[in-house]
PDB file of C-alpha atoms and ligand atoms in Angstrom:
ATOM      1  CA  UNK A 131      60.569 -19.919  27.087  1.00 48.00           C
ATOM      2  CA  UNK A 132      60.196 -16.138  26.568  1.00 51.00           C
ATOM      3  CA  UNK A 133      63.592 -14.416  26.563  1.00 51.00           C
ATOM      4  CA  UNK A 134      62.615 -11.996  29.746  1.00 52.00           C
ATOM      5  CA  UNK A 135      65.811  -9.776  28.992  1.00 51.00           C
ATOM      6  CA  UNK A 136      64.552  -9.121  25.557  1.00 55.00           C
ATOM      7  CA  UNK A 137      60.981  -8.798  26.390  1.00 83.00           C
ATOM      8  CA  UNK A 138      60.510  -6.539  29.387  1.00 92.00           C
ATOM      9  CA  UNK A 139      61.118  -2.831  29.384  1.00 95.00           C
ATOM     10  CA  UNK A 140      63.716  -2.027  32.119  1.00 95.00           C
ATOM     11  CA  UNK A 141      63.926   1.097  34.293  1.00 95.00           C
ATOM     12  CA  UNK A 142      65.490   3.929  32.348  1.00 95.00           C
ATOM     13  CA  UNK A 143      63.575   3.268  29.482  1.00 96.00           C
ATOM     14  CA  UNK A 144      61.289   5.827  28.797  1.00 97.00           C
ATOM     15  CA  UNK A 145      58.411   4.170  28.040  1.00 97.00           C
ATOM     16  CA  UNK A 146      57.711   3.207  31.620  1.00 98.00           C
ATOM     17  CA  UNK A 147      57.604   6.866  32.343  1.00 98.00           C
ATOM     18  CA  UNK A 148      54.724   7.507  29.970  1.00 97.00           C
ATOM     19  CA  UNK A 149      50.942   7.879  30.370  1.00 98.00           C
ATOM     20  CA  UNK A 150      49.652   4.898  28.466  1.00 98.00           C
ATOM     21  CA  UNK A 151      46.636   5.787  26.303  1.00 98.00           C
ATOM     22  CA  UNK A 152      43.310   4.264  26.743  1.00 98.00           C
ATOM     23  CA  UNK A 153      42.083   1.211  24.852  1.00 97.00           C
ATOM     24  CA  UNK A 154      39.575   2.307  22.076  1.00 96.00           C
ATOM     25  CA  UNK A 155      38.729  -0.986  20.444  1.00 95.00           C
ATOM     26  CA  UNK A 156      39.062  -4.378  22.464  1.00 94.00           C
ATOM     27  CA  UNK A 157      38.479  -6.411  19.120  1.00 92.00           C
ATOM     28  CA  UNK A 158      41.566  -5.065  17.830  1.00 94.00           C
ATOM     29  CA  UNK A 159      43.630  -8.168  16.775  1.00 94.00           C
ATOM     30  CA  UNK A 160      46.865  -6.407  17.788  1.00 94.00           C
ATOM     31  CA  UNK A 161      45.463  -5.855  21.511  1.00 95.00           C
ATOM     32  CA  UNK A 162      44.182  -9.239  21.910  1.00 95.00           C
ATOM     33  CA  UNK A 163      47.721 -10.587  21.030  1.00 95.00           C
ATOM     34  CA  UNK A 164      49.391  -8.337  23.644  1.00 95.00           C
ATOM     35  CA  UNK A 165      46.651  -9.929  25.991  1.00 95.00           C
ATOM     36  CA  UNK A 166      47.797 -13.232  25.044  1.00 94.00           C
ATOM     37  CA  UNK A 167      51.369 -11.937  25.505  1.00 93.00           C
ATOM     38  CA  UNK A 168      51.188 -10.765  28.999  1.00 93.00           C
ATOM     39  CA  UNK A 169      49.258 -13.488  30.494  1.00 91.00           C
ATOM     40  CA  UNK A 170      52.322 -15.778  28.904  1.00 90.00           C
ATOM     41  CA  UNK A 171      54.908 -13.560  29.821  1.00 87.00           C
ATOM     42  CA  UNK A 172      53.267 -13.537  33.736  1.00 82.00           C
ATOM     43  CA  UNK A 173      53.371 -17.190  33.589  1.00 82.00           C
ATOM     44  CA  UNK A 174      56.679 -17.524  32.549  1.00 83.00           C
ATOM     45  CA  UNK A 175      58.275 -15.016  34.962  1.00 78.00           C
ATOM     46  CA  UNK A 176      56.338 -16.258  38.044  1.00 75.00           C
ATOM     47  CA  UNK A 177      54.898 -12.767  38.113  1.00 78.00           C
ATOM     48  CA  UNK A 178      51.475 -12.141  39.594  1.00 88.00           C
ATOM     49  CA  UNK A 179      50.927  -9.125  37.492  1.00 93.00           C
ATOM     50  CA  UNK A 180      52.214  -7.321  34.370  1.00 95.00           C
ATOM     51  CA  UNK A 181      51.177  -4.034  32.618  1.00 97.00           C
ATOM     52  CA  UNK A 182      51.271  -3.587  28.744  1.00 97.00           C
ATOM     53  CA  UNK A 183      53.767  -0.842  28.766  1.00 97.00           C
ATOM     54  CA  UNK A 184      56.492  -3.184  30.087  1.00 96.00           C
ATOM     55  CA  UNK A 185      56.455  -4.765  27.152  1.00 95.00           C
ATOM     56  CA  UNK A 186      56.920  -1.450  25.073  1.00 95.00           C
ATOM     57  CA  UNK A 187      53.160  -1.129  24.521  1.00 96.00           C
ATOM     58  CA  UNK A 188      51.523   1.777  25.855  1.00 96.00           C
ATOM     59  CA  UNK A 189      47.935   1.066  26.753  1.00 97.00           C
ATOM     60  CA  UNK A 190      45.909   1.142  29.534  1.00 98.00           C
ATOM     61  CA  UNK A 191      45.889  -2.447  30.456  1.00 97.00           C
ATOM     62  CA  UNK A 192      47.366  -5.010  32.673  1.00 97.00           C
ATOM     63  CA  UNK A 193      47.334  -8.463  33.912  1.00 96.00           C
ATOM     64  CA  UNK A 194      46.605  -9.602  37.301  1.00 94.00           C
ATOM     65  CA  UNK A 195      47.221 -13.285  38.215  1.00 89.00           C
ATOM     66  CA  UNK A 196      47.882 -13.560  42.005  1.00 86.00           C
ATOM     67  CA  UNK A 197      48.679 -17.274  42.860  1.00 82.00           C
ATOM     68  CA  UNK A 198      51.253 -18.761  45.648  1.00 81.00           C
ATOM     69  CA  UNK A 199      54.791 -18.784  44.095  1.00 72.00           C
ATOM     70  CA  UNK A 200      58.294 -18.572  45.266  1.00 72.00           C
ATOM     71  CA  UNK A 201      58.559 -15.001  45.103  1.00 63.00           C
ATOM     72  CA  UNK A 202      55.179 -14.532  46.976  1.00 69.00           C
ATOM     73  CA  UNK A 203      54.452 -17.795  48.527  1.00 78.00           C
ATOM     74  CA  UNK A 204      51.721 -16.274  50.592  1.00 77.00           C
ATOM     75  CA  UNK A 205      49.730 -14.819  47.585  1.00 78.00           C
ATOM     76  CA  UNK A 206      46.096 -15.675  47.248  1.00 84.00           C
ATOM     77  CA  UNK A 207      44.938 -17.955  44.051  1.00 85.00           C
ATOM     78  CA  UNK A 208      43.004 -16.180  41.280  1.00 82.00           C
ATOM     79  CA  UNK A 209      42.564 -16.501  37.856  1.00 81.00           C
ATOM     80  CA  UNK A 210      44.427 -14.829  35.801  1.00 87.00           C
ATOM     81  CA  UNK A 211      42.545 -11.311  34.845  1.00 92.00           C
ATOM     82  CA  UNK A 212      42.842  -8.803  32.190  1.00 96.00           C
ATOM     83  CA  UNK A 213      41.866  -5.450  33.281  1.00 98.00           C
ATOM     84  CA  UNK A 214      41.354  -2.639  30.576  1.00 98.00           C
ATOM     85  CA  UNK A 215      41.123   0.801  31.114  1.00 98.00           C
ATOM     86  CA  UNK A 216      41.194  -0.033  34.699  1.00 98.00           C
ATOM     87  CA  UNK A 217      40.526   2.816  37.497  1.00 98.00           C
ATOM     88  CA  UNK A 218      40.137   3.116  41.372  1.00 98.00           C
ATOM     89  CA  UNK A 219      36.761   4.580  42.174  1.00 98.00           C
ATOM     90  CA  UNK A 220      37.121   4.351  46.093  1.00 98.00           C
ATOM     91  CA  UNK A 221      39.749   3.386  48.577  1.00 98.00           C
ATOM     92  CA  UNK A 222      40.328   2.654  52.406  1.00 97.00           C
ATOM     93  CA  UNK A 223      41.620   5.009  54.536  1.00 98.00           C
ATOM     94  CA  UNK A 224      43.948   2.491  55.726  1.00 98.00           C
ATOM     95  CA  UNK A 225      47.289   2.315  53.962  1.00 98.00           C
ATOM     96  CA  UNK A 226      49.578  -0.810  54.273  1.00 96.00           C
ATOM     97  CA  UNK A 227      53.226  -1.048  53.942  1.00 96.00           C
ATOM     98  CA  UNK A 228      54.733  -4.335  52.219  1.00 92.00           C
ATOM     99  CA  UNK A 229      57.361  -5.755  49.774  1.00 91.00           C
ATOM    100  CA  UNK A 230      57.127  -5.257  45.969  1.00 92.00           C
ATOM    101  CA  UNK A 231      59.773  -6.151  43.420  1.00 91.00           C
ATOM    102  CA  UNK A 232      59.132  -5.260  39.777  1.00 93.00           C
ATOM    103  CA  UNK A 233      59.991  -7.031  36.641  1.00 91.00           C
ATOM    104  CA  UNK A 234      61.336  -4.036  35.205  1.00 94.00           C
ATOM    105  CA  UNK A 235      63.277  -3.135  38.196  1.00 95.00           C
ATOM    106  CA  UNK A 236      65.421  -6.352  38.415  1.00 91.00           C
ATOM    107  CA  UNK A 237      67.174  -7.050  41.980  1.00 92.00           C
ATOM    108  CA  UNK A 238      65.517  -4.612  44.098  1.00 94.00           C
ATOM    109  CA  UNK A 239      62.735  -5.125  46.791  1.00 94.00           C
ATOM    110  CA  UNK A 240      61.000  -1.954  48.192  1.00 96.00           C
ATOM    111  CA  UNK A 241      58.536  -1.387  50.926  1.00 96.00           C
ATOM    112  CA  UNK A 242      55.811   0.282  49.651  1.00 97.00           C
ATOM    113  CA  UNK A 243      52.684   1.799  50.872  1.00 98.00           C
ATOM    114  CA  UNK A 244      49.098   1.173  49.281  1.00 98.00           C
ATOM    115  CA  UNK A 245      45.384   1.396  50.123  1.00 98.00           C
ATOM    116  CA  UNK A 246      44.527  -1.953  52.280  1.00 96.00           C
ATOM    117  CA  UNK A 247      41.136  -1.880  50.002  1.00 97.00           C
ATOM    118  CA  UNK A 248      40.227  -0.474  46.859  1.00 98.00           C
ATOM    119  CA  UNK A 249      36.883  -0.548  44.642  1.00 98.00           C
ATOM    120  CA  UNK A 250      37.824  -0.830  41.354  1.00 98.00           C
ATOM    121  CA  UNK A 251      36.181  -0.648  37.847  1.00 98.00           C
ATOM    122  CA  UNK A 252      37.730  -1.685  34.355  1.00 98.00           C
ATOM    123  CA  UNK A 253      36.525  -3.559  31.177  1.00 97.00           C
ATOM    124  CA  UNK A 254      37.481  -7.248  30.978  1.00 95.00           C
ATOM    125  CA  UNK A 255      38.817  -9.059  27.573  1.00 93.00           C
ATOM    126  CA  UNK A 256      35.568  -9.201  26.270  1.00 92.00           C
ATOM    127  CA  UNK A 257      34.392  -5.521  26.697  1.00 93.00           C
ATOM    128  CA  UNK A 258      32.208  -5.973  29.640  1.00 96.00           C
ATOM    129  CA  UNK A 259      31.882  -3.634  32.493  1.00 97.00           C
ATOM    130  CA  UNK A 260      33.375  -5.195  35.847  1.00 97.00           C
ATOM    131  CA  UNK A 261      33.300  -3.515  39.283  1.00 97.00           C
ATOM    132  CA  UNK A 262      35.168  -5.006  42.324  1.00 96.00           C
ATOM    133  CA  UNK A 263      36.550  -4.959  45.568  1.00 96.00           C
ATOM    134  CA  UNK A 264      39.807  -6.001  46.146  1.00 94.00           C
ATOM    135  CA  UNK A 265      41.829  -5.963  49.350  1.00 91.00           C
ATOM    136  CA  UNK A 266      45.694  -6.867  50.783  1.00 90.00           C
ATOM    137  CA  UNK A 267      47.695  -8.361  48.231  1.00 91.00           C
ATOM    138  CA  UNK A 268      45.473  -8.072  45.349  1.00 92.00           C
ATOM    139  CA  UNK A 269      44.505  -4.657  45.853  1.00 95.00           C
ATOM    140  CA  UNK A 270      48.400  -4.216  46.074  1.00 95.00           C
ATOM    141  CA  UNK A 271      49.303  -5.492  42.712  1.00 95.00           C
ATOM    142  CA  UNK A 272      46.293  -3.416  41.248  1.00 97.00           C
ATOM    143  CA  UNK A 273      47.737  -0.109  42.557  1.00 98.00           C
ATOM    144  CA  UNK A 274      51.188  -1.372  41.181  1.00 98.00           C
ATOM    145  CA  UNK A 275      50.120  -2.114  38.191  1.00 98.00           C
ATOM    146  CA  UNK A 276      48.102   1.109  37.800  1.00 98.00           C
ATOM    147  CA  UNK A 277      51.176   3.151  38.486  1.00 98.00           C
ATOM    148  CA  UNK A 278      52.727   1.350  35.571  1.00 98.00           C
ATOM    149  CA  UNK A 279      49.991   2.875  33.276  1.00 98.00           C
ATOM    150  CA  UNK A 280      50.781   6.453  34.888  1.00 98.00           C
ATOM    151  CA  UNK A 281      54.661   6.365  34.448  1.00 98.00           C
ATOM    152  CA  UNK A 282      55.133   5.576  38.016  1.00 98.00           C
ATOM    153  CA  UNK A 283      57.513   2.827  39.413  1.00 98.00           C
ATOM    154  CA  UNK A 284      57.575   1.429  42.749  1.00 98.00           C
ATOM    155  CA  UNK A 285      60.802   2.882  43.700  1.00 97.00           C
ATOM    156  CA  UNK A 286      59.264   6.201  43.534  1.00 97.00           C
ATOM    157  CA  UNK A 287      56.699   5.313  46.305  1.00 98.00           C
ATOM    158  CA  UNK A 288      59.445   4.135  48.874  1.00 97.00           C
ATOM    159  CA  UNK A 289      59.403   6.684  51.573  1.00 96.00           C
ATOM    160  CA  UNK A 290      62.807   6.252  52.975  1.00 95.00           C
ATOM    161  CA  UNK A 291      66.356   4.411  51.702  1.00 92.00           C
ATOM    162  CA  UNK A 292      66.299   1.779  53.984  1.00 94.00           C
ATOM    163  CA  UNK A 293      62.875   0.590  52.782  1.00 95.00           C
ATOM    164  CA  UNK A 294      64.783  -0.008  49.390  1.00 95.00           C
ATOM    165  CA  UNK A 295      67.076  -3.311  49.518  1.00 94.00           C
ATOM    166  CA  UNK A 296      68.560  -5.483  47.382  1.00 91.00           C
ATOM    167  CA  UNK A 297      66.757  -8.690  46.447  1.00 81.00           C
ATOM    168  CA  UNK A 298      69.403 -10.979  47.987  1.00 70.00           C
ATOM    169  CA  UNK A 299      69.351  -9.691  51.576  1.00 55.00           C
ATOM    170  CA  UNK A 300      66.046 -10.433  52.017  1.00 49.00           C
ATOM    171  CA  UNK A 301      65.252 -13.891  53.628  1.00 46.00           C
ATOM    172  CA  UNK A 302      62.091 -14.308  51.951  1.00 44.00           C
ATOM    173  CA  UNK A 303      62.182 -14.695  47.968  1.00 38.00           C
TER     174      UNK A 303
HETATM  175 ZN1   ZN B 416      55.954  -3.564  38.151  1.00 54.78          ZN
END
């Protein structure tokens, strides 16, 4: 079991506010280890996604691993997916608000507006180009993780103070 307090950069750490750099060489051993590390932390933390800057590695890559879990009982099941140099190429006009939390912002939940549907492009861990349409919860995770690569936290997107609450005051989770 990884000690999450030591591993995960917490709000206030300047690395969470940086623009992460593009990944140039996917075969780099250090980057491959980073990907394995992100996968295992996401699993241990019961997270649905984690971005490289959260483990103090300022590269444009993250893991999305949506699955039903105590924090998100309605999450759809999907294989843990590594997304490298990810970007949004188009999005729905429709925006939906829903609750988010973050391993780097312990103890808080916020109602965050996100695009309902997005078309995304990224390289997978083998360097293969991928294009996908994501919707609802998975689209939300992608947008949350992409923000991490641009130095943005979900608390920055909460529109009013009532939309930010202590985790324990929510009946779900
Ligand atoms: Zn986060």
